[in-house]
Amino acid sequence: MPNLPRSAWYDLTRDMNWTLSYVKEEEAWPVELSNGFGLPTEAWWTWDEPYKITYPEYMNIQHGKDTEVYAVNAAVARSKMFDDLDPGWKSAIVEHYGAIAVPEYLASIGESRMGRFGRAAAWRNMATFGTLDEMRHGQIQTYIPYGLLGKEPRFDWALKTVHTNEWGAIAARSLFDDMFTANDAVSTAIQLTFTFETGFTNLQFLGMAADAMKVGDVNFGSLISSIQTDEARHAQQGEPTIKVLVANGRKDVAQKLVDHMFWRSWRIFALLTGLAMDYYTPLEQRSHSFKEFMQEWICKQFLDQFRDFGLEKPWYWDSIFIPELDWYHHALHLGVWYWRPTVWWNPDGGVSPEERDWLEEKYPGWNANYGRHWDVITANIRAGKPEATLPETLPMVCNMCHIPVVSPAGYNAGVLTSPLPKILDRDGRRYTFCSEPCQWVFEQSPARFQGHLNIVDRFLAGHIQPPTVEGAVAYMGLSLEEQGQDATNYAWAYAQRPLAVAAV
């Protein structure tokens, strides 16, 4: 074979399907792991990946990527480059590694499940490469922060986060388990590789990589760029899976899977990426606002893919998702900064006079909707009362996305008609949701979600002792040294213009 041209043998080796005779179809591909959604087996054999690669080609490419990433990391380790980074940006990468590193490794479970239970040989072949990709992503995103522990002990959360009960970790585990560790192969292809990776990780990795290079963090920039090129390849498993479903009259299945996971992905990315781009990245290095990135990568390019495949916009797109681009992550930022002792990174207030001007330019009305709250916070800090800016209670938390409910901010901004969360009473238990789509996702598959307890449920159930904020923080696994503080020691507050607001 080495002497034959690639075209003479590649299709035979990547796509050799056969009819089973020794076992039943449902035994080889049980519905729990390989739901075919009623399509005949032969229909799946038309599955054809757009990006084709052989194993020798794959290994050669990956070797080159690893050589580059580890060489950059070694050079940075001998320098003071990390020491010179902006403290807000350091918080952004501590946040990123804690939320993403181990879940990247867990994604190999979803890929390997498709590698065994994908409905076509070509799909299983592609998923095998995807499994190797995700193992690599987990390895390099735990190795690099490990080398920075001497400079910032919170990088330990790159490995630690998912093993704790920190509220952000609970939210991340809920999302990623739903997406790939507790999913069937067909749903994983659409929800992980198409919805999550084609859309949202492109936003995270391309946007953050561009900002990293501008900030001067070449280590993080080269790492993220290296990962993104893998994502761009194995993310294409979703495209042929959707095509097979649509061609065989199951557009409804593809639409529901996309609608479900797009919303869940949006929730976690607004929290992670929205804060990092609009508040933690130094002002002079911000290439675009978070909203501008979303409009370019999601509202334009990703939406075009929906239409190309014959799918419709998610039902909540125009009425809920698009309006949230203007307010949702700003409300989350205010809440995360206020409850900063409950997170593993140091949130940057990011509201100096110049930054507020930038925020008002990018999000007209920001000062009226959010600046007034920061005025009160600033007044307390200037009055020597930082303790007034610390939490005394826990926030209300959504039973679907497990992120604090911030609907009052949307109401105050004139976007929502009510500041109240959505309430559902079911089987003797009351559930609270931050939004109509979160409640919709829950009600589509209640058996999948209804047994889970968010951090406030656990508090009320007596799982957290003592039942105080301090007890909750200890339950989350945060030592006093690990609890988040303001990234710049309130430098932005003392840089503020004169205020007319009295400390409260």
Short mmCIF file of C-alpha atoms in Angstrom, two decimals:
data_model
loop_
_atom_site.label_atom_id
_atom_site.label_comp_id
_atom_site.label_asym_id
_atom_site.label_seq_id
_atom_site.Cartn_x
_atom_site.Cartn_y
_atom_site.Cartn_z
CA MET A 1 0.00 0.00 0.00
CA PRO A 2 2.78 2.55 0.65
CA ASN A 3 3.57 2.32 -3.07
CA LEU A 4 -0.02 2.97 -4.13
CA PRO A 5 -1.41 6.46 -4.63
CA ARG A 6 -3.63 7.62 -1.76
CA SER A 7 -6.69 7.75 -4.01
CA ALA A 8 -6.35 4.03 -4.77
CA TRP A 9 -6.94 2.84 -1.20
CA TYR A 10 -8.22 5.65 1.02
CA ASP A 11 -11.97 5.29 0.46
CA LEU A 12 -11.81 1.53 1.02
CA THR A 13 -10.01 1.87 4.36
CA ARG A 14 -12.08 4.76 5.76
CA ASP A 15 -15.59 3.61 4.86
CA MET A 16 -16.02 -0.17 4.97
CA ASN A 17 -19.56 -0.86 6.18
CA TRP A 18 -21.20 -4.27 6.36
CA THR A 19 -24.47 -5.97 7.24
CA LEU A 20 -24.41 -7.76 10.61
CA SER A 21 -25.13 -11.47 10.75
CA TYR A 22 -23.79 -12.78 14.07
CA VAL A 23 -25.57 -10.28 16.32
CA LYS A 24 -28.68 -8.16 16.07
CA GLU A 25 -28.44 -4.54 15.02
CA GLU A 26 -29.75 -3.31 18.37
CA GLU A 27 -27.12 -5.35 20.20
CA ALA A 28 -24.23 -3.84 18.26
CA TRP A 29 -25.69 -0.33 18.36
CA PRO A 30 -27.93 -0.06 21.46
CA VAL A 31 -30.25 2.92 21.32
CA GLU A 32 -28.89 4.42 24.56
CA LEU A 33 -25.46 4.79 22.98
CA SER A 34 -26.25 4.92 19.28
CA ASN A 35 -29.75 6.27 18.67
CA GLY A 36 -30.47 6.01 14.95
CA PHE A 37 -33.76 7.92 15.34
CA GLY A 38 -35.61 5.38 13.24
CA LEU A 39 -33.44 5.63 10.11
CA PRO A 40 -32.51 2.37 8.34
CA THR A 41 -28.90 1.30 8.77
CA GLU A 42 -28.08 1.81 5.09
CA ALA A 43 -29.20 5.44 5.28
CA TRP A 44 -26.33 6.16 7.66
CA TRP A 45 -23.83 4.66 5.24
CA THR A 46 -24.16 7.79 3.10
CA TRP A 47 -22.38 9.71 5.88
CA ASP A 48 -19.42 11.51 4.27
CA GLU A 49 -17.03 13.76 6.16
CA PRO A 50 -15.88 16.96 4.38
CA TYR A 51 -12.34 16.80 5.81
CA LYS A 52 -10.45 13.60 5.03
CA ILE A 53 -7.10 12.58 6.51
CA THR A 54 -4.97 9.46 6.91
CA TYR A 55 -3.28 8.38 10.12
CA PRO A 56 0.30 9.13 8.91
CA GLU A 57 -0.83 12.59 7.78
CA TYR A 58 -2.57 13.17 11.09
CA MET A 59 0.46 12.20 13.18
CA ASN A 60 2.80 14.34 11.11
CA ILE A 61 0.57 17.39 11.53
CA GLN A 62 0.05 16.83 15.26
CA HIS A 63 3.77 16.33 15.87
CA GLY A 64 4.46 19.69 14.27
CA LYS A 65 1.79 21.39 16.39
CA ASP A 66 3.07 19.89 19.63
CA THR A 67 6.65 20.80 18.81
CA GLU A 68 5.64 24.43 18.31
CA VAL A 69 3.45 24.70 21.43
CA TYR A 70 5.93 23.08 23.79
CA ALA A 71 8.83 25.09 22.35
CA VAL A 72 6.96 28.34 22.99
CA ASN A 73 6.07 27.16 26.49
CA ALA A 74 9.69 26.33 27.28
CA ALA A 75 10.87 29.73 26.06
CA VAL A 76 8.21 31.59 28.06
CA ALA A 77 9.09 29.60 31.19
CA ARG A 78 12.62 31.04 31.06
CA SER A 79 11.36 34.59 30.72
CA LYS A 80 9.40 37.09 32.79
CA MET A 81 6.68 37.31 30.17
CA PHE A 82 3.96 35.96 32.44
CA ASP A 83 4.97 38.29 35.28
CA ASP A 84 4.49 41.29 33.01
CA LEU A 85 0.96 40.36 31.90
CA ASP A 86 -1.96 42.53 32.91
CA PRO A 87 -3.61 41.17 36.10
CA GLY A 88 -7.02 41.14 34.41
CA TRP A 89 -5.68 38.99 31.60
CA LYS A 90 -4.08 36.62 34.10
CA SER A 91 -7.54 36.20 35.61
CA ALA A 92 -8.97 35.43 32.16
CA ILE A 93 -6.56 32.55 31.59
CA VAL A 94 -6.91 31.20 35.15
CA GLU A 95 -10.67 31.19 34.52
CA HIS A 96 -10.24 29.53 31.12
CA TYR A 97 -7.97 26.71 32.28
CA GLY A 98 -10.18 25.93 35.26
CA ALA A 99 -13.34 25.69 33.17
CA ILE A 100 -11.99 24.10 29.99
CA ALA A 101 -8.86 21.97 30.55
CA VAL A 102 -10.34 18.78 32.04
CA PRO A 103 -13.65 19.07 30.11
CA GLU A 104 -11.51 18.98 26.94
CA TYR A 105 -10.17 15.63 28.12
CA LEU A 106 -13.70 14.49 28.99
CA ALA A 107 -14.72 15.31 25.41
CA SER A 108 -12.61 12.32 24.37
CA ILE A 109 -15.37 10.19 25.93
CA GLY A 110 -17.89 11.67 23.51
CA GLU A 111 -15.52 11.23 20.58
CA SER A 112 -14.64 7.66 21.51
CA ARG A 113 -18.33 6.85 21.87
CA MET A 114 -18.83 8.04 18.30
CA GLY A 115 -15.72 6.05 17.36
CA ARG A 116 -17.47 2.90 18.52
CA PHE A 117 -21.19 3.66 18.10
CA GLY A 118 -21.22 6.04 15.13
CA ARG A 119 -23.56 4.66 12.51
CA ALA A 120 -21.06 4.63 9.61
CA ALA A 121 -17.47 3.45 9.26
CA ALA A 122 -16.28 6.81 7.87
CA TRP A 123 -17.78 8.52 10.93
CA ARG A 124 -16.09 6.09 13.31
CA ASN A 125 -12.81 6.73 11.53
CA MET A 126 -13.13 10.49 11.93
CA ALA A 127 -14.18 10.16 15.57
CA THR A 128 -11.05 8.15 16.33
CA PHE A 129 -8.98 11.15 15.29
CA GLY A 130 -11.30 13.33 17.35
CA THR A 131 -10.60 11.17 20.40
CA LEU A 132 -6.87 11.70 19.96
CA ASP A 133 -7.47 15.42 19.50
CA GLU A 134 -9.37 15.81 22.75
CA MET A 135 -6.84 13.78 24.72
CA ARG A 136 -4.15 16.10 23.39
CA HIS A 137 -6.18 19.19 24.29
CA GLY A 138 -6.65 18.01 27.85
CA GLN A 139 -2.99 17.13 28.22
CA ILE A 140 -1.53 20.42 27.00
CA GLN A 141 -4.09 22.51 28.88
CA THR A 142 -3.14 20.86 32.15
CA TYR A 143 0.59 20.72 31.43
CA ILE A 144 1.05 24.42 30.66
CA PRO A 145 -0.76 25.83 33.73
CA TYR A 146 1.09 23.27 35.87
CA GLY A 147 4.31 24.98 34.85
CA LEU A 148 2.91 28.31 36.09
CA LEU A 149 1.97 27.14 39.59
CA GLY A 150 5.03 28.81 41.07
CA LYS A 151 3.79 32.15 39.74
CA GLU A 152 0.05 31.72 40.39
CA PRO A 153 -1.14 28.87 42.69
CA ARG A 154 -4.71 29.21 41.35
CA PHE A 155 -3.58 27.46 38.16
CA ASP A 156 -4.06 24.31 40.22
CA TRP A 157 -7.75 24.74 39.37
CA ALA A 158 -6.99 23.65 35.80
CA LEU A 159 -7.04 20.12 37.24
CA LYS A 160 -9.07 20.75 40.37
CA THR A 161 -12.21 22.56 39.20
CA VAL A 162 -14.37 19.71 37.96
CA HIS A 163 -13.63 17.71 41.11
CA THR A 164 -15.12 20.40 43.36
CA ASN A 165 -18.61 21.67 44.14
CA GLU A 166 -17.79 25.25 43.18
CA TRP A 167 -20.92 26.66 41.52
CA GLY A 168 -19.20 27.31 38.17
CA ALA A 169 -17.87 23.75 38.23
CA ILE A 170 -21.40 22.43 38.84
CA ALA A 171 -22.64 24.47 35.85
CA ALA A 172 -19.80 23.22 33.62
CA ARG A 173 -20.25 19.58 34.63
CA SER A 174 -23.98 19.77 34.00
CA LEU A 175 -23.40 21.13 30.50
CA PHE A 176 -20.59 18.79 29.49
CA ASP A 177 -22.16 15.65 30.92
CA ASP A 178 -25.35 16.48 29.05
CA MET A 179 -23.40 17.05 25.86
CA PHE A 180 -20.93 14.21 25.63
CA THR A 181 -20.46 11.94 28.64
CA ALA A 182 -24.16 10.99 28.93
CA ASN A 183 -25.27 11.25 25.30
CA ASP A 184 -25.80 8.98 22.33
CA ALA A 185 -23.47 9.16 19.32
CA VAL A 186 -25.86 10.92 16.94
CA SER A 187 -26.82 13.58 19.48
CA THR A 188 -23.16 14.09 20.41
CA ALA A 189 -22.20 14.68 16.79
CA ILE A 190 -24.81 17.43 16.45
CA GLN A 191 -24.55 18.96 19.90
CA LEU A 192 -20.79 18.72 20.57
CA THR A 193 -19.14 18.84 17.19
CA PHE A 194 -21.59 21.07 15.32
CA THR A 195 -23.32 23.32 17.85
CA PHE A 196 -20.60 23.66 20.47
CA GLU A 197 -17.36 23.33 18.51
CA THR A 198 -18.27 24.74 15.10
CA GLY A 199 -19.94 27.70 16.77
CA PHE A 200 -18.83 28.52 20.27
CA THR A 201 -15.29 27.16 20.55
CA ASN A 202 -14.38 29.00 17.37
CA LEU A 203 -15.51 32.15 19.15
CA GLN A 204 -13.53 31.26 22.28
CA PHE A 205 -10.35 30.10 20.59
CA LEU A 206 -10.08 32.52 17.68
CA GLY A 207 -11.19 35.55 19.66
CA MET A 208 -9.14 34.76 22.74
CA ALA A 209 -6.10 33.81 20.65
CA ALA A 210 -6.22 37.17 18.88
CA ASP A 211 -6.52 39.02 22.18
CA ALA A 212 -3.73 36.92 23.72
CA MET A 213 -1.27 37.89 21.01
CA LYS A 214 -2.14 41.56 21.42
CA VAL A 215 -1.72 41.35 25.19
CA GLY A 216 1.66 39.67 24.73
CA ASP A 217 0.67 36.24 26.03
CA VAL A 218 2.24 34.23 23.20
CA ASN A 219 2.12 31.06 25.30
CA PHE A 220 -1.67 31.07 25.63
CA GLY A 221 -2.11 32.39 22.10
CA SER A 222 -0.08 29.60 20.48
CA LEU A 223 -1.80 26.98 22.64
CA ILE A 224 -5.31 28.12 21.76
CA SER A 225 -4.49 28.47 18.05
CA SER A 226 -3.07 24.94 18.03
CA ILE A 227 -6.25 23.56 19.61
CA GLN A 228 -8.54 25.49 17.28
CA THR A 229 -7.07 23.89 14.17
CA ASP A 230 -7.96 20.47 15.59
CA GLU A 231 -11.46 21.65 16.44
CA ALA A 232 -11.99 22.93 12.90
CA ARG A 233 -11.40 19.41 11.58
CA HIS A 234 -13.23 17.08 13.95
CA ALA A 235 -16.04 19.61 14.46
CA GLN A 236 -17.19 18.71 10.96
CA GLN A 237 -18.70 15.43 12.13
CA GLY A 238 -21.92 17.27 12.87
CA GLU A 239 -22.45 18.48 9.31
CA PRO A 240 -22.87 15.06 7.61
CA THR A 241 -24.90 13.78 10.58
CA ILE A 242 -27.39 16.62 10.14
CA LYS A 243 -27.49 16.03 6.39
CA VAL A 244 -28.38 12.35 6.86
CA LEU A 245 -31.18 13.19 9.28
CA VAL A 246 -32.62 15.93 7.08
CA ALA A 247 -32.40 13.83 3.91
CA ASN A 248 -34.36 11.06 5.62
CA GLY A 249 -37.16 13.19 6.98
CA ARG A 250 -35.86 13.74 10.51
CA LYS A 251 -35.17 17.47 10.33
CA ASP A 252 -37.17 17.76 13.55
CA VAL A 253 -34.57 15.72 15.43
CA ALA A 254 -31.65 17.82 14.19
CA GLN A 255 -33.52 21.07 14.90
CA LYS A 256 -34.38 20.08 18.47
CA LEU A 257 -30.82 18.93 19.24
CA VAL A 258 -29.36 22.19 17.92
CA ASP A 259 -31.92 24.37 19.70
CA HIS A 260 -31.29 22.56 22.97
CA MET A 261 -27.51 22.74 22.98
CA PHE A 262 -27.14 26.17 21.40
CA TRP A 263 -28.92 27.71 24.38
CA ARG A 264 -26.96 25.72 26.95
CA SER A 265 -23.68 26.62 25.23
CA TRP A 266 -24.62 30.29 25.05
CA ARG A 267 -25.19 30.36 28.80
CA ILE A 268 -21.73 29.05 29.71
CA PHE A 269 -19.89 31.09 27.05
CA ALA A 270 -21.57 34.33 28.10
CA LEU A 271 -20.18 33.63 31.57
CA LEU A 272 -16.66 32.62 30.55
CA THR A 273 -15.91 34.47 27.33
CA GLY A 274 -18.12 37.52 27.78
CA LEU A 275 -16.42 38.55 31.01
CA ALA A 276 -12.93 37.82 29.67
CA MET A 277 -13.37 39.84 26.48
CA ASP A 278 -15.21 42.90 27.78
CA TYR A 279 -13.77 43.29 31.28
CA TYR A 280 -10.58 41.27 31.84
CA THR A 281 -8.74 42.01 28.59
CA PRO A 282 -6.75 45.28 28.81
CA LEU A 283 -8.61 48.05 27.04
CA GLU A 284 -5.86 48.87 24.55
CA GLN A 285 -5.68 45.22 23.42
CA ARG A 286 -9.40 44.61 22.86
CA SER A 287 -9.85 43.90 19.16
CA HIS A 288 -13.66 43.63 19.36
CA SER A 289 -16.35 43.60 21.98
CA PHE A 290 -17.92 40.30 22.99
CA LYS A 291 -21.11 41.35 21.20
CA GLU A 292 -19.17 42.05 18.00
CA PHE A 293 -17.52 38.64 18.15
CA MET A 294 -20.90 37.03 18.68
CA GLN A 295 -22.43 38.94 15.78
CA GLU A 296 -19.62 37.90 13.43
CA TRP A 297 -19.09 34.27 14.41
CA ILE A 298 -22.54 33.24 15.62
CA CYS A 299 -25.18 35.61 14.29
CA LYS A 300 -23.70 35.62 10.79
CA GLN A 301 -21.47 32.63 10.01
CA PHE A 302 -23.08 30.01 12.23
CA LEU A 303 -26.58 31.11 11.28
CA ASP A 304 -25.65 30.71 7.60
CA GLN A 305 -24.82 27.07 8.34
CA PHE A 306 -28.27 26.53 9.85
CA ARG A 307 -29.82 27.71 6.62
CA ASP A 308 -27.44 25.72 4.41
CA PHE A 309 -28.55 22.51 6.11
CA GLY A 310 -32.24 23.39 5.87
CA LEU A 311 -32.62 24.18 9.57
CA GLU A 312 -34.40 27.16 11.04
CA LYS A 313 -33.16 29.64 13.60
CA PRO A 314 -33.84 28.42 17.14
CA TRP A 315 -37.27 29.58 18.25
CA TYR A 316 -35.79 31.91 20.86
CA TRP A 317 -33.23 33.51 18.52
CA ASP A 318 -34.79 36.90 17.75
CA SER A 319 -36.92 37.37 20.86
CA ILE A 320 -34.48 36.29 23.60
CA PHE A 321 -30.97 35.44 22.40
CA ILE A 322 -30.25 38.54 20.28
CA PRO A 323 -31.47 40.99 22.98
CA GLU A 324 -29.29 39.20 25.56
CA LEU A 325 -26.16 40.17 23.63
CA ASP A 326 -26.64 43.68 24.98
CA TRP A 327 -27.17 42.92 28.66
CA TYR A 328 -26.76 39.34 29.88
CA HIS A 329 -22.98 39.09 30.33
CA HIS A 330 -22.82 42.57 31.87
CA ALA A 331 -25.24 41.40 34.56
CA LEU A 332 -23.20 38.23 35.08
CA HIS A 333 -20.02 40.28 35.42
CA LEU A 334 -21.57 42.45 38.11
CA GLY A 335 -22.73 39.33 39.97
CA VAL A 336 -19.46 37.41 39.64
CA TRP A 337 -17.47 40.40 40.86
CA TYR A 338 -19.79 40.84 43.86
CA TRP A 339 -19.66 37.11 44.71
CA ARG A 340 -15.94 36.99 43.93
CA PRO A 341 -15.06 34.84 46.98
CA THR A 342 -17.01 31.99 45.32
CA VAL A 343 -14.82 31.76 42.18
CA TRP A 344 -11.25 30.51 41.67
CA TRP A 345 -9.99 33.53 39.74
CA ASN A 346 -9.65 37.23 40.58
CA PRO A 347 -12.42 39.10 38.74
CA ASP A 348 -11.32 42.43 37.32
CA GLY A 349 -13.84 45.20 37.91
CA GLY A 350 -12.77 46.66 34.57
CA VAL A 351 -14.74 49.89 34.96
CA SER A 352 -12.15 52.66 34.98
CA PRO A 353 -13.27 55.93 33.31
CA GLU A 354 -11.76 54.92 29.97
CA GLU A 355 -13.23 51.43 30.18
CA ARG A 356 -16.66 52.82 30.99
CA ASP A 357 -16.43 55.08 27.95
CA TRP A 358 -15.59 52.04 25.80
CA LEU A 359 -18.46 50.03 27.29
CA GLU A 360 -20.90 52.88 26.67
CA GLU A 361 -19.71 53.14 23.06
CA LYS A 362 -20.06 49.40 22.43
CA TYR A 363 -23.24 48.99 24.47
CA PRO A 364 -25.24 52.25 24.46
CA GLY A 365 -27.03 52.61 27.78
CA TRP A 366 -24.38 50.72 29.76
CA ASN A 367 -23.79 53.62 32.15
CA ALA A 368 -27.48 54.02 32.89
CA ASN A 369 -28.09 50.31 33.36
CA TYR A 370 -24.87 49.17 35.05
CA GLY A 371 -22.68 52.19 35.71
CA ARG A 372 -24.98 53.36 38.50
CA HIS A 373 -24.40 50.10 40.38
CA TRP A 374 -20.65 50.44 39.94
CA ASP A 375 -20.94 54.01 41.24
CA VAL A 376 -22.25 52.68 44.56
CA ILE A 377 -19.53 50.02 44.70
CA THR A 378 -16.87 52.63 43.92
CA ALA A 379 -18.18 54.96 46.60
CA ASN A 380 -17.95 52.22 49.22
CA ILE A 381 -14.40 51.34 48.21
CA ARG A 382 -13.28 54.96 48.30
CA ALA A 383 -14.92 55.35 51.71
CA GLY A 384 -12.77 52.51 53.03
CA LYS A 385 -15.68 50.08 53.23
CA PRO A 386 -14.76 47.21 50.86
CA GLU A 387 -16.64 44.82 53.16
CA ALA A 388 -19.85 46.46 51.90
CA THR A 389 -19.04 45.04 48.45
CA LEU A 390 -18.94 41.41 49.65
CA PRO A 391 -21.89 38.97 49.65
CA GLU A 392 -24.02 38.25 52.69
CA THR A 393 -26.34 35.71 51.02
CA LEU A 394 -26.34 33.33 48.05
CA PRO A 395 -28.00 34.31 44.77
CA MET A 396 -30.95 32.53 43.20
CA VAL A 397 -29.60 29.90 40.79
CA CYS A 398 -31.22 28.37 37.70
CA ASN A 399 -32.14 24.67 37.90
CA MET A 400 -31.16 24.15 34.25
CA CYS A 401 -27.95 26.05 33.49
CA HIS A 402 -26.94 26.34 37.19
CA ILE A 403 -25.88 29.95 36.66
CA PRO A 404 -27.22 32.70 38.96
CA VAL A 405 -30.47 34.30 37.87
CA VAL A 406 -29.91 37.88 36.66
CA SER A 407 -33.32 38.62 35.17
CA PRO A 408 -33.79 41.79 37.31
CA ALA A 409 -30.93 43.35 35.32
CA GLY A 410 -32.71 42.54 32.05
CA TYR A 411 -35.89 44.03 33.43
CA ASN A 412 -34.13 47.21 34.59
CA ALA A 413 -32.58 47.51 31.13
CA GLY A 414 -36.06 47.47 29.60
CA VAL A 415 -35.55 44.14 27.82
CA LEU A 416 -37.59 41.77 29.99
CA THR A 417 -41.20 42.31 30.96
CA SER A 418 -40.67 40.95 34.49
CA PRO A 419 -37.74 40.73 36.92
CA LEU A 420 -39.03 37.41 38.27
CA PRO A 421 -37.56 34.02 37.33
CA LYS A 422 -39.61 31.28 35.71
CA ILE A 423 -41.17 28.85 38.19
CA LEU A 424 -42.23 25.25 37.56
CA ASP A 425 -43.84 22.92 40.12
CA ARG A 426 -43.36 19.29 39.15
CA ASP A 427 -43.66 16.03 41.11
CA GLY A 428 -43.66 17.79 44.45
CA ARG A 429 -40.64 19.96 43.79
CA ARG A 430 -40.34 23.58 42.75
CA TYR A 431 -37.84 24.48 40.01
CA THR A 432 -36.49 27.94 39.25
CA PHE A 433 -35.29 28.95 35.79
CA CYS A 434 -33.43 32.03 34.62
CA SER A 435 -35.21 32.13 31.26
CA GLU A 436 -37.91 30.61 29.09
CA PRO A 437 -35.41 28.57 27.00
CA CYS A 438 -33.87 27.02 30.13
CA GLN A 439 -37.34 25.93 31.26
CA TRP A 440 -38.07 24.64 27.74
CA VAL A 441 -34.89 22.51 27.70
CA PHE A 442 -35.82 21.08 31.09
CA GLU A 443 -39.37 20.24 30.06
CA GLN A 444 -38.23 18.53 26.87
CA SER A 445 -36.37 15.88 28.91
CA PRO A 446 -37.37 16.19 32.57
CA ALA A 447 -36.08 12.73 33.53
CA ARG A 448 -32.64 13.86 32.39
CA PHE A 449 -32.47 16.86 34.70
CA GLN A 450 -35.02 16.82 37.50
CA GLY A 451 -32.97 14.92 40.08
CA HIS A 452 -30.09 17.38 40.07
CA LEU A 453 -29.49 19.86 42.91
CA ASN A 454 -27.92 23.23 42.23
CA ILE A 455 -25.75 24.93 44.84
CA VAL A 456 -28.71 26.71 46.49
CA ASP A 457 -30.76 23.48 46.56
CA ARG A 458 -27.89 21.85 48.42
CA PHE A 459 -27.73 24.77 50.82
CA LEU A 460 -31.45 24.53 51.58
CA ALA A 461 -31.30 20.73 51.86
CA GLY A 462 -28.73 21.00 54.64
CA HIS A 463 -25.83 19.61 52.64
CA ILE A 464 -23.76 22.71 53.40
CA GLN A 465 -22.67 23.21 56.98
CA PRO A 466 -22.53 25.66 58.56
CA PRO A 467 -25.38 27.22 56.53
CA THR A 468 -23.56 30.48 55.88
CA VAL A 469 -21.74 32.10 52.96
CA GLU A 470 -18.47 31.04 54.59
CA GLY A 471 -19.75 27.46 54.88
CA ALA A 472 -20.82 27.52 51.22
CA VAL A 473 -17.41 28.75 50.09
CA ALA A 474 -15.72 25.97 52.06
CA TYR A 475 -18.15 23.45 50.52
CA MET A 476 -17.06 24.71 47.10
CA GLY A 477 -13.46 23.75 47.91
CA LEU A 478 -12.08 27.29 48.00
CA SER A 479 -9.46 27.97 50.65
CA LEU A 480 -9.03 31.53 51.92
CA GLU A 481 -6.01 31.96 49.61
CA GLU A 482 -7.92 30.69 46.59
CA GLN A 483 -11.02 32.83 46.98
CA GLY A 484 -11.35 35.46 44.30
CA GLN A 485 -10.34 39.05 45.00
CA ASP A 486 -10.39 42.11 42.81
CA ALA A 487 -7.69 41.58 40.19
CA THR A 488 -6.17 45.07 40.49
CA ASN A 489 -6.83 45.71 44.19
CA TYR A 490 -9.55 48.23 43.22
CA ALA A 491 -7.25 50.41 41.10
CA TRP A 492 -10.17 51.11 38.74
CA ALA A 493 -12.21 52.52 41.63
CA TYR A 494 -9.60 55.08 42.60
CA ALA A 495 -9.20 56.07 38.94
CA GLN A 496 -12.89 56.94 38.69
CA ARG A 497 -14.16 60.42 37.95
CA PRO A 498 -15.69 62.35 40.88
CA LEU A 499 -18.88 60.66 42.05
CA ALA A 500 -22.14 62.11 43.33
CA VAL A 501 -23.14 58.78 44.91
CA ALA A 502 -22.80 58.33 48.66
CA ALA A 503 -21.46 55.09 50.10
CA VAL A 504 -24.15 52.70 51.29
#
